[in-house]
Coordinates of C-alpha atoms and ligand atoms in Angstrom, one line a residue:
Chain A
X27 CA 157.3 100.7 78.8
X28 CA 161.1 99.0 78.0
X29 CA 163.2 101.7 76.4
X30 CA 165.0 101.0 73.0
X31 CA 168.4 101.4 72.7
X32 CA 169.8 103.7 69.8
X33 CA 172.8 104.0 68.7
X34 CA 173.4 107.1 65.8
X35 CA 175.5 109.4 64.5
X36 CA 174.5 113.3 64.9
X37 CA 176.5 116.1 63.8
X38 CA 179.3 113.6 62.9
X39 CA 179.4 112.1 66.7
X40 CA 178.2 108.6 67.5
X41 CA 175.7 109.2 70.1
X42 CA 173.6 107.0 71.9
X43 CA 170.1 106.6 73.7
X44 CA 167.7 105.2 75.3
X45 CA 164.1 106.6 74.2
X46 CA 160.2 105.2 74.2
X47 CA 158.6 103.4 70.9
X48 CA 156.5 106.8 70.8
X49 CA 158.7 109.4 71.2
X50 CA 159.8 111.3 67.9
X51 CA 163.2 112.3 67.2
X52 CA 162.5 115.5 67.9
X53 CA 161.7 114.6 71.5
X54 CA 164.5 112.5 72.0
X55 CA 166.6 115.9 70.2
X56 CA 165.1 118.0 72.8
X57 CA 164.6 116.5 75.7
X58 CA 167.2 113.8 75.7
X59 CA 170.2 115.7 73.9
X60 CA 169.6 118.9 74.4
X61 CA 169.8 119.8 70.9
X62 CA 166.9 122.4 71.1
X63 CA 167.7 124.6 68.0
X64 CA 165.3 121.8 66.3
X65 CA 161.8 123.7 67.2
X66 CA 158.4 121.7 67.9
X67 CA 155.7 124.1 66.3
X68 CA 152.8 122.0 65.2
X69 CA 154.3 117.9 65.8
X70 CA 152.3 116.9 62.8
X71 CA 154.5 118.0 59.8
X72 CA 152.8 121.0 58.2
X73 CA 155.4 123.4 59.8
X74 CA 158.8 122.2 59.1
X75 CA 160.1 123.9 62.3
X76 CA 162.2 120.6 63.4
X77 CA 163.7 119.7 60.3
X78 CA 166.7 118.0 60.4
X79 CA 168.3 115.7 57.9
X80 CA 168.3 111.9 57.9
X81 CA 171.0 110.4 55.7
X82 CA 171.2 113.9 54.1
X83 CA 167.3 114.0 52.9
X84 CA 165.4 116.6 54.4
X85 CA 162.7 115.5 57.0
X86 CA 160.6 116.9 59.6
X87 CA 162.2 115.2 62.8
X88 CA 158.2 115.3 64.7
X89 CA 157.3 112.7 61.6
X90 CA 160.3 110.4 62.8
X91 CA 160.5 108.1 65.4
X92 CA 163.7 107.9 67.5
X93 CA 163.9 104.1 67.5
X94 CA 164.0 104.5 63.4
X95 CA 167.4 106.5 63.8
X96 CA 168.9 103.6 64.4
X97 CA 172.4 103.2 62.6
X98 CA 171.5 106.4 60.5
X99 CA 172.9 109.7 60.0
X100 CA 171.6 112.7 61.7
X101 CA 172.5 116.3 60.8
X102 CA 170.6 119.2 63.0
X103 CA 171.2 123.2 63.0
X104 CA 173.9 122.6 65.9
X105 CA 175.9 121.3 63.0
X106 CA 175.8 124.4 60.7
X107 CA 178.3 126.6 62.4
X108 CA 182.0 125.7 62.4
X109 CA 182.7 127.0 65.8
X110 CA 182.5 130.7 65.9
X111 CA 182.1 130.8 61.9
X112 CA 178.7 131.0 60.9
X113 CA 177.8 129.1 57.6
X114 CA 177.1 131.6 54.5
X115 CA 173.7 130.5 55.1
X116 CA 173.6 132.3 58.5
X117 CA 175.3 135.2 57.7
X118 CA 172.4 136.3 54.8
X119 CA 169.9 135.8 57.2
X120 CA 171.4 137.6 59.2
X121 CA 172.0 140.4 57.0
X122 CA 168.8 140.2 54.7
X123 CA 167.0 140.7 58.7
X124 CA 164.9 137.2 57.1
X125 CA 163.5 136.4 60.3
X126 CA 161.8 138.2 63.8
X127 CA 160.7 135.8 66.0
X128 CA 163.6 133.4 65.2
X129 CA 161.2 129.6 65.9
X130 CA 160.8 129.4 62.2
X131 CA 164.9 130.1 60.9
X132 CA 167.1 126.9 62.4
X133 CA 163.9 124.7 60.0
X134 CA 164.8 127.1 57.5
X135 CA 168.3 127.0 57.4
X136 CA 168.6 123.5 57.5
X137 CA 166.2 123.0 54.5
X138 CA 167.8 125.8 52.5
X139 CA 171.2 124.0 53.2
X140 CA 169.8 120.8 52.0
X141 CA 168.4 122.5 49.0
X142 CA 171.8 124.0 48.0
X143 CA 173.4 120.7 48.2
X144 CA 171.3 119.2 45.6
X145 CA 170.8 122.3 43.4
X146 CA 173.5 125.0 44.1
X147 CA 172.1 127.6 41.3
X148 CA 167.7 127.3 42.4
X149 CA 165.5 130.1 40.7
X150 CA 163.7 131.8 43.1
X151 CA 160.5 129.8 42.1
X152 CA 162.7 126.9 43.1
X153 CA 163.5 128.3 46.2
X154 CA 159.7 129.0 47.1
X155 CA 158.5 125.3 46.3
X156 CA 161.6 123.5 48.1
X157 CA 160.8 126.4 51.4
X158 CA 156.7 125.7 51.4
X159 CA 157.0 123.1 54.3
X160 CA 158.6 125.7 56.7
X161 CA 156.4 128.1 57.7
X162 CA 157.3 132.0 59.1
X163 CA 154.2 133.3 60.3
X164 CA 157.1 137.1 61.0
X165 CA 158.7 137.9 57.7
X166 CA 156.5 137.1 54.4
X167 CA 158.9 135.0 53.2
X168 CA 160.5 137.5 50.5
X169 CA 163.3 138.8 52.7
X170 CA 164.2 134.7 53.7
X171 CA 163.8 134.1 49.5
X172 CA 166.1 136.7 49.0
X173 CA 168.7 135.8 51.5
X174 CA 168.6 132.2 50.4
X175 CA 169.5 133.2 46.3
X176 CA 171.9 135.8 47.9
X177 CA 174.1 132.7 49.3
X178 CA 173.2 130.4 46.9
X179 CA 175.4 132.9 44.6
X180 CA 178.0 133.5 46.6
X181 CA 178.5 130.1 47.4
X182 CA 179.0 129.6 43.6
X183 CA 181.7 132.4 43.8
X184 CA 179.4 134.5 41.9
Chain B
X29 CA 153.2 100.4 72.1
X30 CA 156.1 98.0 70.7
X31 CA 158.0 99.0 68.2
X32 CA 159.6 96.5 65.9
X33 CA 162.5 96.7 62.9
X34 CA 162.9 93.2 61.3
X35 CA 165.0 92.7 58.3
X36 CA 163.0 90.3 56.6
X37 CA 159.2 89.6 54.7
X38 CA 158.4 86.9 56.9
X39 CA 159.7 88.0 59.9
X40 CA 157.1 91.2 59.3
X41 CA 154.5 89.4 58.4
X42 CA 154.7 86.9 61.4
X43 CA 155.2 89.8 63.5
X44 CA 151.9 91.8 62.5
X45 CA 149.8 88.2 61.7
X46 CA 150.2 87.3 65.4
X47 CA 150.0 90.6 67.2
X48 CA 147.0 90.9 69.6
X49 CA 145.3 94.5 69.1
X50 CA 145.9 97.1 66.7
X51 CA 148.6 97.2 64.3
X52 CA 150.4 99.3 62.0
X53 CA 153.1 99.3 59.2
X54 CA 155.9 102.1 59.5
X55 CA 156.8 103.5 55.9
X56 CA 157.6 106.8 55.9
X57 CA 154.9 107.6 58.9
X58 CA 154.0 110.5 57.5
X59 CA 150.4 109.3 58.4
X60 CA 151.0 106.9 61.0
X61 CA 153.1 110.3 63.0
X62 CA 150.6 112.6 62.6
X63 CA 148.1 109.6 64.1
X64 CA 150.3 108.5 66.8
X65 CA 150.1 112.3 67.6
X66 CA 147.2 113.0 67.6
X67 CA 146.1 110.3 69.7
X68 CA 143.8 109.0 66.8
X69 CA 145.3 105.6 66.4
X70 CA 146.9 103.9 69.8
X71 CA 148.9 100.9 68.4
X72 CA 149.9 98.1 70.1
X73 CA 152.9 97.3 67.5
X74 CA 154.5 98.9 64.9
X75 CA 156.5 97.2 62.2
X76 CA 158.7 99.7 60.4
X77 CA 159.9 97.6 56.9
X78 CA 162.5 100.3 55.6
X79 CA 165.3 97.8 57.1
X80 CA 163.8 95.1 54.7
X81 CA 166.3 93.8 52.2
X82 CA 164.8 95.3 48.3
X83 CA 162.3 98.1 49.8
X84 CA 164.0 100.8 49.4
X85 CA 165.2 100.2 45.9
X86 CA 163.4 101.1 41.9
X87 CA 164.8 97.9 39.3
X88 CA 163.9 97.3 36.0
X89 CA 161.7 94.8 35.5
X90 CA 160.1 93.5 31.6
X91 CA 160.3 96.9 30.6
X92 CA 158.6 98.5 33.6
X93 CA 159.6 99.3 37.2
X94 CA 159.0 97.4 40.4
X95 CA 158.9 100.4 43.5
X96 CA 159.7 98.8 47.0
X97 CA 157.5 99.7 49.5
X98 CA 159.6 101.7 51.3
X99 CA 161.4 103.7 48.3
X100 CA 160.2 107.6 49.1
X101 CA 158.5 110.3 46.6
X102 CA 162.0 111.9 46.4
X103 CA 163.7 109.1 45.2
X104 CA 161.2 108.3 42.5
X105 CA 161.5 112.5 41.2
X106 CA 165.3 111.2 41.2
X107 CA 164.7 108.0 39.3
X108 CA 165.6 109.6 35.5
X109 CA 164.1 106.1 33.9
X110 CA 160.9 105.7 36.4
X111 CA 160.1 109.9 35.5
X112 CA 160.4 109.2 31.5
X113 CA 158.5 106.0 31.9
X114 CA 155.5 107.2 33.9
X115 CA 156.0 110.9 34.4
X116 CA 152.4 111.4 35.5
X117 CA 152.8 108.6 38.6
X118 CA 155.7 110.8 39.6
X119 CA 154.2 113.7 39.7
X120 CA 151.5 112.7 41.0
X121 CA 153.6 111.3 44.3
X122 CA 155.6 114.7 43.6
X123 CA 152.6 116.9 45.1
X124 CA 152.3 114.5 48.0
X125 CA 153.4 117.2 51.1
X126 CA 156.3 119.6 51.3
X127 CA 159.9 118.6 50.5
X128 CA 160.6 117.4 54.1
X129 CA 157.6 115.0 53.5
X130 CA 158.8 114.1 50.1
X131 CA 162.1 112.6 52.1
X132 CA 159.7 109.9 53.7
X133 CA 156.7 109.2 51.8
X134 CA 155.5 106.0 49.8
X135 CA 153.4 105.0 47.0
X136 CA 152.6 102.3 49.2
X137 CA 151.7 104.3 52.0
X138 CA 149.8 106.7 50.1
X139 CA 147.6 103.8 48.7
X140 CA 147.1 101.8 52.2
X141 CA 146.3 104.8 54.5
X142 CA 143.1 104.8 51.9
X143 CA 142.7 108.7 52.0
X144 CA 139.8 109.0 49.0
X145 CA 142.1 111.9 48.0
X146 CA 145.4 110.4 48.1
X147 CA 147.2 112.0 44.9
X148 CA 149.4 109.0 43.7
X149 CA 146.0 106.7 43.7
X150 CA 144.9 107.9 40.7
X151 CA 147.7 108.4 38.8
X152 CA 148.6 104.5 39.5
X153 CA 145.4 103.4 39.3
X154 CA 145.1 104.8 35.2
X155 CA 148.8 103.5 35.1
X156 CA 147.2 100.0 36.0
X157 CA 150.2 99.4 38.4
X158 CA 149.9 96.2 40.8
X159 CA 150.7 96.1 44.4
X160 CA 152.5 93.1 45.6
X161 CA 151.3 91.9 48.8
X162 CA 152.9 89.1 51.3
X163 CA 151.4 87.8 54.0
X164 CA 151.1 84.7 56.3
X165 CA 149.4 82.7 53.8
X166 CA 152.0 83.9 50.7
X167 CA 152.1 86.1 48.0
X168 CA 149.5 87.7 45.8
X169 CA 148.9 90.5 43.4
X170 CA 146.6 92.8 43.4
X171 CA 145.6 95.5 40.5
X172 CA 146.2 98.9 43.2
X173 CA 142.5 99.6 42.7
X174 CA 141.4 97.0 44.2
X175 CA 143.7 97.7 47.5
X176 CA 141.8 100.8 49.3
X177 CA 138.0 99.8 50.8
X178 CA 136.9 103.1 51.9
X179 CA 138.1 106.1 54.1
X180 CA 141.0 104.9 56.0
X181 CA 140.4 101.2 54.9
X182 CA 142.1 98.2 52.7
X183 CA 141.2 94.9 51.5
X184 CA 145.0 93.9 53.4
X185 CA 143.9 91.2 55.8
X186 CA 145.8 90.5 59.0
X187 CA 149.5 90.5 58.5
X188 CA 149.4 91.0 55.4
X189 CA 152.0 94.1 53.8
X190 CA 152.6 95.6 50.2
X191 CA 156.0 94.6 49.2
X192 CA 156.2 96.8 46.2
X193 CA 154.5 98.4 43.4
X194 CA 154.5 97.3 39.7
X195 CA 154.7 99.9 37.0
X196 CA 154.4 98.1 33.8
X197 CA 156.2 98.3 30.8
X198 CA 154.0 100.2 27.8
X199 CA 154.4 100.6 24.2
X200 CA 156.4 103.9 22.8
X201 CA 153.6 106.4 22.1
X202 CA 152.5 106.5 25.2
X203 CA 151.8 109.2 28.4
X204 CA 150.2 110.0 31.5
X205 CA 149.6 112.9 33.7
X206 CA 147.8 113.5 37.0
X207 CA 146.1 116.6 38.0
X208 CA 143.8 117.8 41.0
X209 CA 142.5 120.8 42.0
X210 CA 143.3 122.7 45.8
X211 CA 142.5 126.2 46.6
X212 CA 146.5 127.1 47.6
X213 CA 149.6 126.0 45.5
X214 CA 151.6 123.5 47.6
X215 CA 150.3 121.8 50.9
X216 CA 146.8 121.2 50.4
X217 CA 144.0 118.0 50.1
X218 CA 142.7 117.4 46.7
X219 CA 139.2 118.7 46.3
X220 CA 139.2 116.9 43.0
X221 CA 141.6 115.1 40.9
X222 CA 142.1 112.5 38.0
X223 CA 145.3 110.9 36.4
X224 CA 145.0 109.7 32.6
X225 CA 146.9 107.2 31.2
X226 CA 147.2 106.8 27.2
X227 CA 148.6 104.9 24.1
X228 CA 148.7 106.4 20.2
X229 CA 148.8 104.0 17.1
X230 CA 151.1 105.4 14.5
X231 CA 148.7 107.8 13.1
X232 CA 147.9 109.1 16.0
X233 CA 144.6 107.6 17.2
X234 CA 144.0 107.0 20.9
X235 CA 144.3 103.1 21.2
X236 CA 144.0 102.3 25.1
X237 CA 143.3 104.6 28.0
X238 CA 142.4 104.9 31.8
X239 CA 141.1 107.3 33.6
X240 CA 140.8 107.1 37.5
X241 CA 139.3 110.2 39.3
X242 CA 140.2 111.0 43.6
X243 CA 138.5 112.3 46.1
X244 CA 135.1 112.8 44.7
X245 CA 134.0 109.2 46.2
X246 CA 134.6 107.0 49.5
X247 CA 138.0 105.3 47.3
X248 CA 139.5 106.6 44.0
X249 CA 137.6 105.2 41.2
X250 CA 138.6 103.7 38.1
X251 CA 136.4 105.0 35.1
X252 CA 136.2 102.5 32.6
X253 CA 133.6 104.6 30.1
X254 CA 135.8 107.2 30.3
X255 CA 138.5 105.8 28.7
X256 CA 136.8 103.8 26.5
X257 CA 135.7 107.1 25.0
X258 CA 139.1 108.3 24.5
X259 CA 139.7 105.2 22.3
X260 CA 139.7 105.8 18.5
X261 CA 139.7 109.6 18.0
X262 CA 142.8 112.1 18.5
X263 CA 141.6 113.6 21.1
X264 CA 139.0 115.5 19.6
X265 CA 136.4 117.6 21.0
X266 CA 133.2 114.9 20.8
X267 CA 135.6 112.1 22.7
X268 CA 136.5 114.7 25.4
X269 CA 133.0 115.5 25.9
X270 CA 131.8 112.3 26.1
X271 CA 134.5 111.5 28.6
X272 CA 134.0 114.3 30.4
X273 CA 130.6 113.3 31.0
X274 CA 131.5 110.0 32.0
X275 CA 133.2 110.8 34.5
X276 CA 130.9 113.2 35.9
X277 CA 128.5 110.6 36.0
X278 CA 130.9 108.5 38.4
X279 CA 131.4 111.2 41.0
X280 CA 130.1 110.3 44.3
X281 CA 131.5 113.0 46.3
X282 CA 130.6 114.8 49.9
X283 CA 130.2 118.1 50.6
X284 CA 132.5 119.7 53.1
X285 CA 134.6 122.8 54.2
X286 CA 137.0 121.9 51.1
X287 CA 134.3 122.0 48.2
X288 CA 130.5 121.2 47.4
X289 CA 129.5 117.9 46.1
X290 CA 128.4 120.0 42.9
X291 CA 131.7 121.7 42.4
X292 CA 133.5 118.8 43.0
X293 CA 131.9 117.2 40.3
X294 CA 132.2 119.7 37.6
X295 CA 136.2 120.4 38.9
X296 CA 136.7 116.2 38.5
X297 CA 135.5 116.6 34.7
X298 CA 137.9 119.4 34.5
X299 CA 141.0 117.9 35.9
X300 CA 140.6 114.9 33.7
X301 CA 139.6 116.9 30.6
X302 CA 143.2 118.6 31.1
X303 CA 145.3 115.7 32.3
X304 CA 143.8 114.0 29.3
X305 CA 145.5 116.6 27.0
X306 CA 148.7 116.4 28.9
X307 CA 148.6 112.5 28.8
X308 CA 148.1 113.1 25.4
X309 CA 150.7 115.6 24.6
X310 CA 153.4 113.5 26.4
X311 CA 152.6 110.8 24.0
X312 CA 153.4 112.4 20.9
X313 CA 150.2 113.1 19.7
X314 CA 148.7 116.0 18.0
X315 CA 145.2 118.0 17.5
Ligands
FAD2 C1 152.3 117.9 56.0 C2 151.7 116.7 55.2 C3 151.2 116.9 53.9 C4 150.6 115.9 53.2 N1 150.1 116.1 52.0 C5 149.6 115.1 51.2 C6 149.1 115.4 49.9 O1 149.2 116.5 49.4 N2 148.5 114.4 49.2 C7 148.4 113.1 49.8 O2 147.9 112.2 49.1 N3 148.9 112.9 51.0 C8 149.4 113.8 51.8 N4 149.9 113.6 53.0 C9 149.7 112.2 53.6 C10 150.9 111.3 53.5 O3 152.1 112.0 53.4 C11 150.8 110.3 52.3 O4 149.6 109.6 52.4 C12 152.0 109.4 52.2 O5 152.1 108.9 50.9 C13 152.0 108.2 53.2 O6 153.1 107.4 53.0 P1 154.0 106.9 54.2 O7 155.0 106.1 53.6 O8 154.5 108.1 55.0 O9 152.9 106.1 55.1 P2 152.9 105.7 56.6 O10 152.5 106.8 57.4 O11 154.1 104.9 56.9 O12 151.7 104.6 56.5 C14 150.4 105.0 56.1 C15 149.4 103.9 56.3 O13 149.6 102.8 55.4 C16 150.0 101.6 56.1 N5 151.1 101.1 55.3 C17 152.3 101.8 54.9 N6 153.1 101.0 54.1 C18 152.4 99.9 54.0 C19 152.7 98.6 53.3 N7 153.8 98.5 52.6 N8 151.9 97.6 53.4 C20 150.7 97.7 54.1 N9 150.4 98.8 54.8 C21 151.2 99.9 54.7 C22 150.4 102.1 57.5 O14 150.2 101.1 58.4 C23 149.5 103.3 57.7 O15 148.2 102.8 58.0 C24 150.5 114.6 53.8 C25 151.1 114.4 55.1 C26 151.6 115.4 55.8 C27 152.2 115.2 57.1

């Protein structure tokens, strides 16, 4: 099979590669870049474990193809942190314990981030709806709910 | 499997007319993915049209809006003028997947993987939106009913591709609203569903109205009874009923893990009976 030649930008760096027609971007994320904090739960889009964003919308990278990232921006969990600095995002998680096994939070994170983008003061109904495609089969949700209002205010300097 | 991008109609069309083997158009491939995944559908080619000059953009057009193929369900809950217009298409496309599929999915897409319970169907179907279609031989419209054949079928032939859907332009007392019924609140197939489109004279009176119903047949239907029975009451209790019944009559529904054939019936007389009143609601009208 002749390989496609990509080039995108991830994280704010150009990067280039050379993937399959059927490979997803999460394959190419994985197994290519090693940018594993994207996780593969169920590769047909119920889970929202590999969610990344594609020009700053929220998708689940298993539902992409590489070839489509193409001249696009990419943004994945490795991008969250500044360094050592976790993003406030992180740090309630953290501290809220929202998560056990862990496969679930980099999906979570990056689709709360996205959320808080677009609507920096969500109700927690809000919060729910926006979260329903990331699934945590660990916490029951509430504790990730609460951490996710928790930085939503103090990211409003409430 | 080749994968192609082109940047123009034609060069898509000529690229999908003349493929040998099985073909399929990349929207938002929130179908074609989970196919490709799941070994289901093994394509020789697929076109992906989001690099097609116009698809991804919502203009005004004679009052109404014309929704490129490739424009996702995000951008039309975005679209201020498109959710006034036709609030019920919206939100109809609205409870198409999570948020992450929201980013991706189509109208189009919706209507051309011809799931008998795609949600936006309906709701564009009682809108009496068009889908524009290209193709080898040219251009032709085509009321969106008339696009899905059966489970997983269209009346597209080879090469051809919706270019975009037409939501027309309708007088000022007017409202729709789609509805369905699943056993969980997000992330679930409709069991039944129906969207309701509606226009009030000045006093008030119901003057036109469709009513399409979803998954309780192979495609989703267009009931023409059923709004002719809306037409020239307020919405009272007799016109409901005889609605109601009307579109009972239509179901055609299976049985399965989802829902009896029976209790998808009743449910698709339910749905409509409420999306009726929010139609109805939204239109200014009163009981
Ligand atoms: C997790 C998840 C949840 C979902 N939930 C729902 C739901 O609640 N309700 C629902 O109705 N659907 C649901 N879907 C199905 C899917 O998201 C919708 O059908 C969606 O609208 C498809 O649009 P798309 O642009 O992604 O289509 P694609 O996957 O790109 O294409 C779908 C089909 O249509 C063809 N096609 C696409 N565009 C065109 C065109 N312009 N011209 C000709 N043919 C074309 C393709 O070749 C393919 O056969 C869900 C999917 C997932 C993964």
């Amino acid at each position: 099979m002749s390989k496609i030649h990509v080039t995108t930008t991830i994280n704010g760096d150009t990067v280039e590669y050379l993937c399959s027609p059927t490979e997803t971007l999460l394959d190419v994320l994985r197994d290519r870049l090693d940018l594993t904090g994207a996780k593969e739960g169920c590769s047909t889009g119920d889970c929202g474990a590999c969610s990344v964003t594609l020009d700053g919308r929220l998708v689940s990278s298993c539902l992409v193809l590489a070839a489509e990232a193409e001249g696009h921006e990419i943004a994945t969990i490795e991008g969250m942190a500044e360094g050592e600095n976790l993003h406030i995002l992180q740090t309630k998680i953290l501290e809220h314990a929202a998560l056990q096994c862990g496969v679930c939070t980099p999906g979570i994170l990056v689709a709360a981030k996205a959320l808080l983008e677009k609507n920096p003061d969500p109700s927690e109904e809000e919060v729910r709806f926006w979260l329903a495609g990331n699934l945590c089969r660990c916490t029951g949700y509430d504790k990730i709910i609460r951490a996710v209002l928790d930085a939503a205010a103090e990211m409003r300097g409430a | 499997m080749r994968f192609e991008s082109p940047a123009t109609v034609e060069e898509a069309t000529h690229l999908l007319a003349n493929a040998d083997g099985t073909t399929r158009v990349l929207a938002g491939g929130t179908d074609v993915l989970v196919q490709l995944r799941l070994g289901l559908v093994k394509p020789d080619l697929v076109v992906d049209i989001k690099n097609i000059e116009g698809m991804r953009s919502i203009v005004a057009e004679d009052g109404g809006y014309r929704i490129g193929a490739a424009v996702s369900g995000a951008e039309m809950g975005e679209h201020e003028g498109l959710v006034a217009l036709w609030p019920g298409v919206v939100e109809a496309m609205e409870l198409v997947g999570s948020t992450q599929v929201q980013g991706r999915a189509t109208l189009a897409g919706n209507l051309c993987n011809a799931s008998p319970a795609a949600d936006s169907v309906p709701a564009m179907i009682a809108a009496n939106a068009i889908a524009t279609i290209e193709g080898p031989l040219g251009l032709r419209l085509l009321p969106v009913e008339e696009v899905p054949a059966g489970p997983g079928k269209t009346t597209l032939s080879k090469g051809e591709i919706i270019t975009s859907i037409f939501l027309p332009a309708r007088p000022k007392r007017s409202g729709d609203a789609y509805l369905r019924f699943i056993p969980r609140t997000e992330m679930d197939i409709a069991v039944a569903s129906a969207g309701v489109s509606l226009s009030l004279d000045a006093d008030g009176t119901i003057e036109t109205a469709r009513v399409a119903i979803g998954a309780v047949a192979p495609t989703a239907l267009l009931v023409e009874e059923a709004g002719t029975a809306l037409i020239g009451a307020g919405l009272d209790d007799k016109a409901v009923a005889t609605m109601v019944a009307a579109v009972r009559a239509a179901c055609n529904p299976i049985s399965d893990k989802r829902g009896t054939a029976e209790f998808r019936t009743k449910t698709a007389g339910v749905m409509a009976k409420r999306a009726a009143e929010i139609a109805f609601a939204r239109a200014g009208g009163t009981k």
